[in-house]
Amino acid sequence: MAWTDSRAFAAMQLNTLTRGAAYDLDTDAHKVALFNNSVTPDRTVALGSTAYNTGTWVTANEVSQAGQWAAAGVSLASVTVAQASGVVTFDAADTASGTAATLTNAFGALVYDDTLTTPTADPGISFNYFGGAQSVTAGQLIVVWSANGIVQWTT
Amino acid sequence: MTIPETPDEGDQIDAAPAAETGPGEAAVPVTYAHAQAATVAAEGQND
């Protein structure tokens, strides 16, 4: 299949609500891994299939370059989780590669928790679509997070 | 008349200064990948 949209994983929300996994979005370390269009993003999969290098998010589908946008991803920086007028937003600073990157056909990113190890290591938080293929040759790729953040919950 | 000085063997000859990149000159290409937010709307509240 292919990318069509951006979604938070249902398993992330279920396991947060039921204490099945100790996600701590504002203090855990998170990473952003790039993926091509061979993935089949699915918000309904079990927690174990949301994680980096599991399910559709295997390294065979990853877009990376050592020293630029390394395999397993680039760290999210300046993470915030805030609520305003009943809207909860998980956000971070834009995420950039090195300045000598050659990255081809990145269609979207897996955002995952790099701190958690149980019940699944590196469980996913969300997958975020770029709206199409993004490439750079000997330059810099900057993932610009939406004005609505990485994930936004409207209550 | 001034006779141009020819450096003797072993004299140090300063290398030309390296080119500097000034403002407005070409930088590395940048691709901005605009990520769409994953939005979750809670429905089914009390009507």
PDB file of C-alpha atoms in Angstrom:
ATOM      1  CA  MET A   1       0.000   0.000   0.000  1.00  0.00           C
ATOM      2  CA  ALA A   2       1.183   3.484   0.583  1.00  0.00           C
ATOM      3  CA  TRP A   3       0.960   6.630   2.606  1.00  0.00           C
ATOM      4  CA  THR A   4      -2.363   8.444   2.622  1.00  0.00           C
ATOM      5  CA  ASP A   5      -2.509  10.422   5.852  1.00  0.00           C
ATOM      6  CA  SER A   6      -1.112  11.045   9.325  1.00  0.00           C
ATOM      7  CA  ARG A   7      -2.357   9.181  12.357  1.00  0.00           C
ATOM      8  CA  ALA A   8      -1.638   8.541  16.006  1.00  0.00           C
ATOM      9  CA  PHE A   9      -1.454   4.841  16.780  1.00  0.00           C
ATOM     10  CA  ALA A  10      -4.560   3.581  18.584  1.00  0.00           C
ATOM     11  CA  ALA A  11      -2.351   1.155  20.521  1.00  0.00           C
ATOM     12  CA  MET A  12      -0.338   4.086  21.879  1.00  0.00           C
ATOM     13  CA  GLN A  13      -3.482   5.729  23.186  1.00  0.00           C
ATOM     14  CA  LEU A  14      -4.968   2.465  24.496  1.00  0.00           C
ATOM     15  CA  ASN A  15      -1.782   1.513  26.332  1.00  0.00           C
ATOM     16  CA  THR A  16      -1.435   4.985  27.776  1.00  0.00           C
ATOM     17  CA  LEU A  17      -4.975   4.894  29.119  1.00  0.00           C
ATOM     18  CA  THR A  18      -4.624   1.383  30.509  1.00  0.00           C
ATOM     19  CA  ARG A  19      -1.028   1.692  31.718  1.00  0.00           C
ATOM     20  CA  GLY A  20      -0.006  -1.052  29.368  1.00  0.00           C
ATOM     21  CA  ALA A  21       3.021   0.959  28.350  1.00  0.00           C
ATOM     22  CA  ALA A  22       4.524   3.857  30.262  1.00  0.00           C
ATOM     23  CA  TYR A  23       4.621   6.442  27.496  1.00  0.00           C
ATOM     24  CA  ASP A  24       5.789   9.793  28.850  1.00  0.00           C
ATOM     25  CA  LEU A  25       5.559  12.033  25.840  1.00  0.00           C
ATOM     26  CA  ASP A  26       7.162  15.132  27.293  1.00  0.00           C
ATOM     27  CA  THR A  27      10.126  13.515  29.061  1.00  0.00           C
ATOM     28  CA  ASP A  28      10.973  10.355  27.116  1.00  0.00           C
ATOM     29  CA  ALA A  29      13.432  10.511  24.237  1.00  0.00           C
ATOM     30  CA  HIS A  30      11.737  10.263  20.856  1.00  0.00           C
ATOM     31  CA  LYS A  31      13.054   9.715  17.357  1.00  0.00           C
ATOM     32  CA  VAL A  32      11.893  10.439  13.841  1.00  0.00           C
ATOM     33  CA  ALA A  33      12.647   7.788  11.226  1.00  0.00           C
ATOM     34  CA  LEU A  34      11.973   8.390   7.528  1.00  0.00           C
ATOM     35  CA  PHE A  35      10.196   5.857   5.333  1.00  0.00           C
ATOM     36  CA  ASN A  36       9.537   5.344   1.661  1.00  0.00           C
ATOM     37  CA  ASN A  37       6.213   4.546   0.031  1.00  0.00           C
ATOM     38  CA  SER A  38       6.551   0.790   0.441  1.00  0.00           C
ATOM     39  CA  VAL A  39       5.102   0.937   3.934  1.00  0.00           C
ATOM     40  CA  THR A  40       1.461   0.372   4.800  1.00  0.00           C
ATOM     41  CA  PRO A  41       0.767   2.770   7.660  1.00  0.00           C
ATOM     42  CA  ASP A  42      -2.045   1.432   9.837  1.00  0.00           C
ATOM     43  CA  ARG A  43      -3.185   3.129  13.020  1.00  0.00           C
ATOM     44  CA  THR A  44      -5.035   0.016  14.209  1.00  0.00           C
ATOM     45  CA  VAL A  45      -2.134  -2.414  14.561  1.00  0.00           C
ATOM     46  CA  ALA A  46      -1.111  -3.923  17.884  1.00  0.00           C
ATOM     47  CA  LEU A  47       1.516  -2.121  19.919  1.00  0.00           C
ATOM     48  CA  GLY A  48       4.238  -4.543  18.852  1.00  0.00           C
ATOM     49  CA  SER A  49       3.716  -3.625  15.207  1.00  0.00           C
ATOM     50  CA  THR A  50       3.919   0.120  15.790  1.00  0.00           C
ATOM     51  CA  ALA A  51       7.556  -0.034  16.872  1.00  0.00           C
ATOM     52  CA  TYR A  52      10.614   0.905  14.891  1.00  0.00           C
ATOM     53  CA  ASN A  53      11.906  -2.038  12.849  1.00  0.00           C
ATOM     54  CA  THR A  54       8.707  -4.025  13.318  1.00  0.00           C
ATOM     55  CA  GLY A  55       5.613  -4.477  11.208  1.00  0.00           C
ATOM     56  CA  THR A  56       5.706  -2.249   8.154  1.00  0.00           C
ATOM     57  CA  TRP A  57       8.314  -0.016   9.809  1.00  0.00           C
ATOM     58  CA  VAL A  58      11.230  -2.303   9.018  1.00  0.00           C
ATOM     59  CA  THR A  59      14.611  -1.010   7.956  1.00  0.00           C
ATOM     60  CA  ALA A  60      14.071  -2.331   4.424  1.00  0.00           C
ATOM     61  CA  ASN A  61      11.548   0.481   3.974  1.00  0.00           C
ATOM     62  CA  GLU A  62      13.569   3.136   5.765  1.00  0.00           C
ATOM     63  CA  VAL A  63      15.212   6.153   4.105  1.00  0.00           C
ATOM     64  CA  SER A  64      18.473   7.033   5.821  1.00  0.00           C
ATOM     65  CA  GLN A  65      22.072   8.029   5.395  1.00  0.00           C
ATOM     66  CA  ALA A  66      24.744   7.541   8.025  1.00  0.00           C
ATOM     67  CA  GLY A  67      25.825  10.803   9.575  1.00  0.00           C
ATOM     68  CA  GLN A  68      23.028  12.755   7.913  1.00  0.00           C
ATOM     69  CA  TRP A  69      19.723  11.161   8.804  1.00  0.00           C
ATOM     70  CA  ALA A  70      20.907   8.013  10.465  1.00  0.00           C
ATOM     71  CA  ALA A  71      19.052   4.736  10.405  1.00  0.00           C
ATOM     72  CA  ALA A  72      16.701   4.569  13.407  1.00  0.00           C
ATOM     73  CA  GLY A  73      16.108   8.270  13.048  1.00  0.00           C
ATOM     74  CA  VAL A  74      16.936  11.714  14.340  1.00  0.00           C
ATOM     75  CA  SER A  75      16.013  12.781  17.860  1.00  0.00           C
ATOM     76  CA  LEU A  76      13.052  15.032  18.466  1.00  0.00           C
ATOM     77  CA  ALA A  77      14.118  18.226  20.243  1.00  0.00           C
ATOM     78  CA  SER A  78      12.223  20.778  22.320  1.00  0.00           C
ATOM     79  CA  VAL A  79       9.283  18.450  22.855  1.00  0.00           C
ATOM     80  CA  THR A  80       6.148  19.914  24.365  1.00  0.00           C
ATOM     81  CA  VAL A  81       2.807  18.508  25.436  1.00  0.00           C
ATOM     82  CA  ALA A  82       0.297  21.201  26.223  1.00  0.00           C
ATOM     83  CA  GLN A  83      -3.428  21.762  26.508  1.00  0.00           C
ATOM     84  CA  ALA A  84      -5.338  24.849  25.404  1.00  0.00           C
ATOM     85  CA  SER A  85      -9.112  25.171  25.148  1.00  0.00           C
ATOM     86  CA  GLY A  86      -9.565  21.428  25.345  1.00  0.00           C
ATOM     87  CA  VAL A  87      -7.010  20.701  22.643  1.00  0.00           C
ATOM     88  CA  VAL A  88      -3.927  18.718  23.657  1.00  0.00           C
ATOM     89  CA  THR A  89      -0.925  19.048  21.370  1.00  0.00           C
ATOM     90  CA  PHE A  90       2.266  17.019  21.196  1.00  0.00           C
ATOM     91  CA  ASP A  91       4.838  19.114  19.362  1.00  0.00           C
ATOM     92  CA  ALA A  92       8.574  19.612  18.889  1.00  0.00           C
ATOM     93  CA  ALA A  93      11.070  21.733  17.031  1.00  0.00           C
ATOM     94  CA  ASP A  94      11.438  21.031  13.322  1.00  0.00           C
ATOM     95  CA  THR A  95      13.735  18.074  12.715  1.00  0.00           C
ATOM     96  CA  ALA A  96      16.712  18.473  10.383  1.00  0.00           C
ATOM     97  CA  SER A  97      19.266  16.252   8.721  1.00  0.00           C
ATOM     98  CA  GLY A  98      22.900  17.115   8.336  1.00  0.00           C
ATOM     99  CA  THR A  99      23.811  19.527   5.555  1.00  0.00           C
ATOM    100  CA  ALA A 100      25.361  16.939   3.237  1.00  0.00           C
ATOM    101  CA  ALA A 101      22.401  14.616   3.022  1.00  0.00           C
ATOM    102  CA  THR A 102      21.262  12.643   0.032  1.00  0.00           C
ATOM    103  CA  LEU A 103      17.891  11.174   0.852  1.00  0.00           C
ATOM    104  CA  THR A 104      15.481   9.879  -1.748  1.00  0.00           C
ATOM    105  CA  ASN A 105      11.718   9.447  -1.708  1.00  0.00           C
ATOM    106  CA  ALA A 106      10.928   9.980   1.940  1.00  0.00           C
ATOM    107  CA  PHE A 107       7.138   9.988   2.061  1.00  0.00           C
ATOM    108  CA  GLY A 108       6.667  10.279   5.781  1.00  0.00           C
ATOM    109  CA  ALA A 109       8.037   9.670   9.227  1.00  0.00           C
ATOM    110  CA  LEU A 110       7.513   7.284  12.089  1.00  0.00           C
ATOM    111  CA  VAL A 111       7.684   9.089  15.428  1.00  0.00           C
ATOM    112  CA  TYR A 112       8.490   6.630  18.182  1.00  0.00           C
ATOM    113  CA  ASP A 113       9.419   6.477  21.846  1.00  0.00           C
ATOM    114  CA  ASP A 114      13.107   5.651  22.079  1.00  0.00           C
ATOM    115  CA  THR A 115      13.049   5.345  25.875  1.00  0.00           C
ATOM    116  CA  LEU A 116      10.516   2.578  26.395  1.00  0.00           C
ATOM    117  CA  THR A 117      11.750  -0.995  26.366  1.00  0.00           C
ATOM    118  CA  THR A 118       8.675  -2.848  27.703  1.00  0.00           C
ATOM    119  CA  PRO A 119       6.318  -4.344  26.745  1.00  0.00           C
ATOM    120  CA  THR A 120       7.751  -3.370  23.353  1.00  0.00           C
ATOM    121  CA  ALA A 121      10.963  -1.511  22.607  1.00  0.00           C
ATOM    122  CA  ASP A 122      10.675   1.685  20.594  1.00  0.00           C
ATOM    123  CA  PRO A 123       6.880   1.737  20.315  1.00  0.00           C
ATOM    124  CA  GLY A 124       5.324   4.108  17.823  1.00  0.00           C
ATOM    125  CA  ILE A 125       3.489   7.281  18.696  1.00  0.00           C
ATOM    126  CA  SER A 126       2.364   8.413  15.261  1.00  0.00           C
ATOM    127  CA  PHE A 127       3.116   8.313  11.577  1.00  0.00           C
ATOM    128  CA  ASN A 128       3.178  11.627   9.769  1.00  0.00           C
ATOM    129  CA  TYR A 129       2.745  11.984   6.030  1.00  0.00           C
ATOM    130  CA  PHE A 130       4.668  14.552   3.982  1.00  0.00           C
ATOM    131  CA  GLY A 131       1.993  14.674   1.289  1.00  0.00           C
ATOM    132  CA  GLY A 132       4.280  13.133  -1.305  1.00  0.00           C
ATOM    133  CA  ALA A 133       7.887  12.212  -2.021  1.00  0.00           C
ATOM    134  CA  GLN A 134      10.588  14.399  -0.517  1.00  0.00           C
ATOM    135  CA  SER A 135      14.201  14.134  -1.621  1.00  0.00           C
ATOM    136  CA  VAL A 136      17.426  16.068  -1.265  1.00  0.00           C
ATOM    137  CA  THR A 137      20.818  15.708  -2.906  1.00  0.00           C
ATOM    138  CA  ALA A 138      23.927  16.900  -1.053  1.00  0.00           C
ATOM    139  CA  GLY A 139      21.797  19.215   1.016  1.00  0.00           C
ATOM    140  CA  GLN A 140      19.540  19.331   4.025  1.00  0.00           C
ATOM    141  CA  LEU A 141      16.123  17.852   4.669  1.00  0.00           C
ATOM    142  CA  ILE A 142      14.070  19.635   7.287  1.00  0.00           C
ATOM    143  CA  VAL A 143      10.863  18.086   8.556  1.00  0.00           C
ATOM    144  CA  VAL A 144       8.565  20.981   9.343  1.00  0.00           C
ATOM    145  CA  TRP A 145       5.974  19.933  11.874  1.00  0.00           C
ATOM    146  CA  SER A 146       2.477  21.222  11.362  1.00  0.00           C
ATOM    147  CA  ALA A 147       1.078  24.234  13.168  1.00  0.00           C
ATOM    148  CA  ASN A 148      -1.183  21.621  14.761  1.00  0.00           C
ATOM    149  CA  GLY A 149       1.841  19.781  16.109  1.00  0.00           C
ATOM    150  CA  ILE A 150       2.847  16.170  15.615  1.00  0.00           C
ATOM    151  CA  VAL A 151      -0.277  14.809  17.285  1.00  0.00           C
ATOM    152  CA  GLN A 152      -3.285  16.806  18.362  1.00  0.00           C
ATOM    153  CA  TRP A 153      -6.179  15.543  20.455  1.00  0.00           C
ATOM    154  CA  THR A 154      -9.417  17.515  20.449  1.00  0.00           C
ATOM    155  CA  THR A 155     -11.515  16.729  23.499  1.00  0.00           C
TER     156      THR A 155
ATOM    157  CA  MET B   1      64.198  50.971 -11.250  1.00  0.00           C
ATOM    158  CA  THR B   2      62.880  48.370  -8.900  1.00  0.00           C
ATOM    159  CA  ILE B   3      63.984  44.838  -9.499  1.00  0.00           C
ATOM    160  CA  PRO B   4      61.291  42.319  -8.510  1.00  0.00           C
ATOM    161  CA  GLU B   5      62.496  40.109  -5.722  1.00  0.00           C
ATOM    162  CA  THR B   6      62.650  36.434  -6.494  1.00  0.00           C
ATOM    163  CA  PRO B   7      62.210  34.192  -3.482  1.00  0.00           C
ATOM    164  CA  ASP B   8      65.197  32.119  -2.662  1.00  0.00           C
ATOM    165  CA  GLU B   9      64.820  28.430  -2.202  1.00  0.00           C
ATOM    166  CA  GLY B  10      63.408  27.816   1.220  1.00  0.00           C
ATOM    167  CA  ASP B  11      61.664  31.148   1.510  1.00  0.00           C
ATOM    168  CA  GLN B  12      58.087  30.891   2.699  1.00  0.00           C
ATOM    169  CA  ILE B  13      55.494  32.007   0.216  1.00  0.00           C
ATOM    170  CA  ASP B  14      52.161  32.818   1.735  1.00  0.00           C
ATOM    171  CA  ALA B  15      49.272  30.928   0.217  1.00  0.00           C
ATOM    172  CA  ALA B  16      46.368  32.838  -1.194  1.00  0.00           C
ATOM    173  CA  PRO B  17      43.605  33.292   1.373  1.00  0.00           C
ATOM    174  CA  ALA B  18      40.800  30.813   1.200  1.00  0.00           C
ATOM    175  CA  ALA B  19      37.606  31.982  -0.413  1.00  0.00           C
ATOM    176  CA  GLU B  20      35.026  33.079   2.083  1.00  0.00           C
ATOM    177  CA  THR B  21      31.313  32.572   1.752  1.00  0.00           C
ATOM    178  CA  GLY B  22      29.491  35.789   2.183  1.00  0.00           C
ATOM    179  CA  PRO B  23      25.860  36.521   2.710  1.00  0.00           C
ATOM    180  CA  GLY B  24      23.663  35.796  -0.252  1.00  0.00           C
ATOM    181  CA  GLU B  25      26.021  33.277  -1.767  1.00  0.00           C
ATOM    182  CA  ALA B  26      24.885  29.778  -2.604  1.00  0.00           C
ATOM    183  CA  ALA B  27      24.348  27.427   0.309  1.00  0.00           C
ATOM    184  CA  VAL B  28      23.438  23.774   0.343  1.00  0.00           C
ATOM    185  CA  PRO B  29      20.025  22.945  -1.090  1.00  0.00           C
ATOM    186  CA  VAL B  30      17.330  22.554   1.515  1.00  0.00           C
ATOM    187  CA  THR B  31      14.186  20.482   1.165  1.00  0.00           C
ATOM    188  CA  TYR B  32      11.363  21.240   3.546  1.00  0.00           C
ATOM    189  CA  ALA B  33       9.162  18.235   4.208  1.00  0.00           C
ATOM    190  CA  HIS B  34       5.936  19.549   5.662  1.00  0.00           C
ATOM    191  CA  ALA B  35       4.583  16.859   7.936  1.00  0.00           C
ATOM    192  CA  GLN B  36       0.860  16.697   8.413  1.00  0.00           C
ATOM    193  CA  ALA B  37      -0.370  16.523  11.985  1.00  0.00           C
ATOM    194  CA  ALA B  38      -2.041  13.395  13.284  1.00  0.00           C
ATOM    195  CA  THR B  39      -5.266  14.758  14.637  1.00  0.00           C
ATOM    196  CA  VAL B  40      -7.568  12.886  16.977  1.00  0.00           C
ATOM    197  CA  ALA B  41     -11.072  14.174  17.515  1.00  0.00           C
ATOM    198  CA  ALA B  42     -13.050  12.864  20.436  1.00  0.00           C
ATOM    199  CA  GLU B  43     -16.624  12.312  19.412  1.00  0.00           C
ATOM    200  CA  GLY B  44     -19.525  10.732  21.213  1.00  0.00           C
ATOM    201  CA  GLN B  45     -19.649  13.057  24.176  1.00  0.00           C
ATOM    202  CA  ASN B  46     -22.937  13.640  25.904  1.00  0.00           C
ATOM    203  CA  ASP B  47     -25.441  15.015  23.483  1.00  0.00           C
TER     204      ASP B  47
END
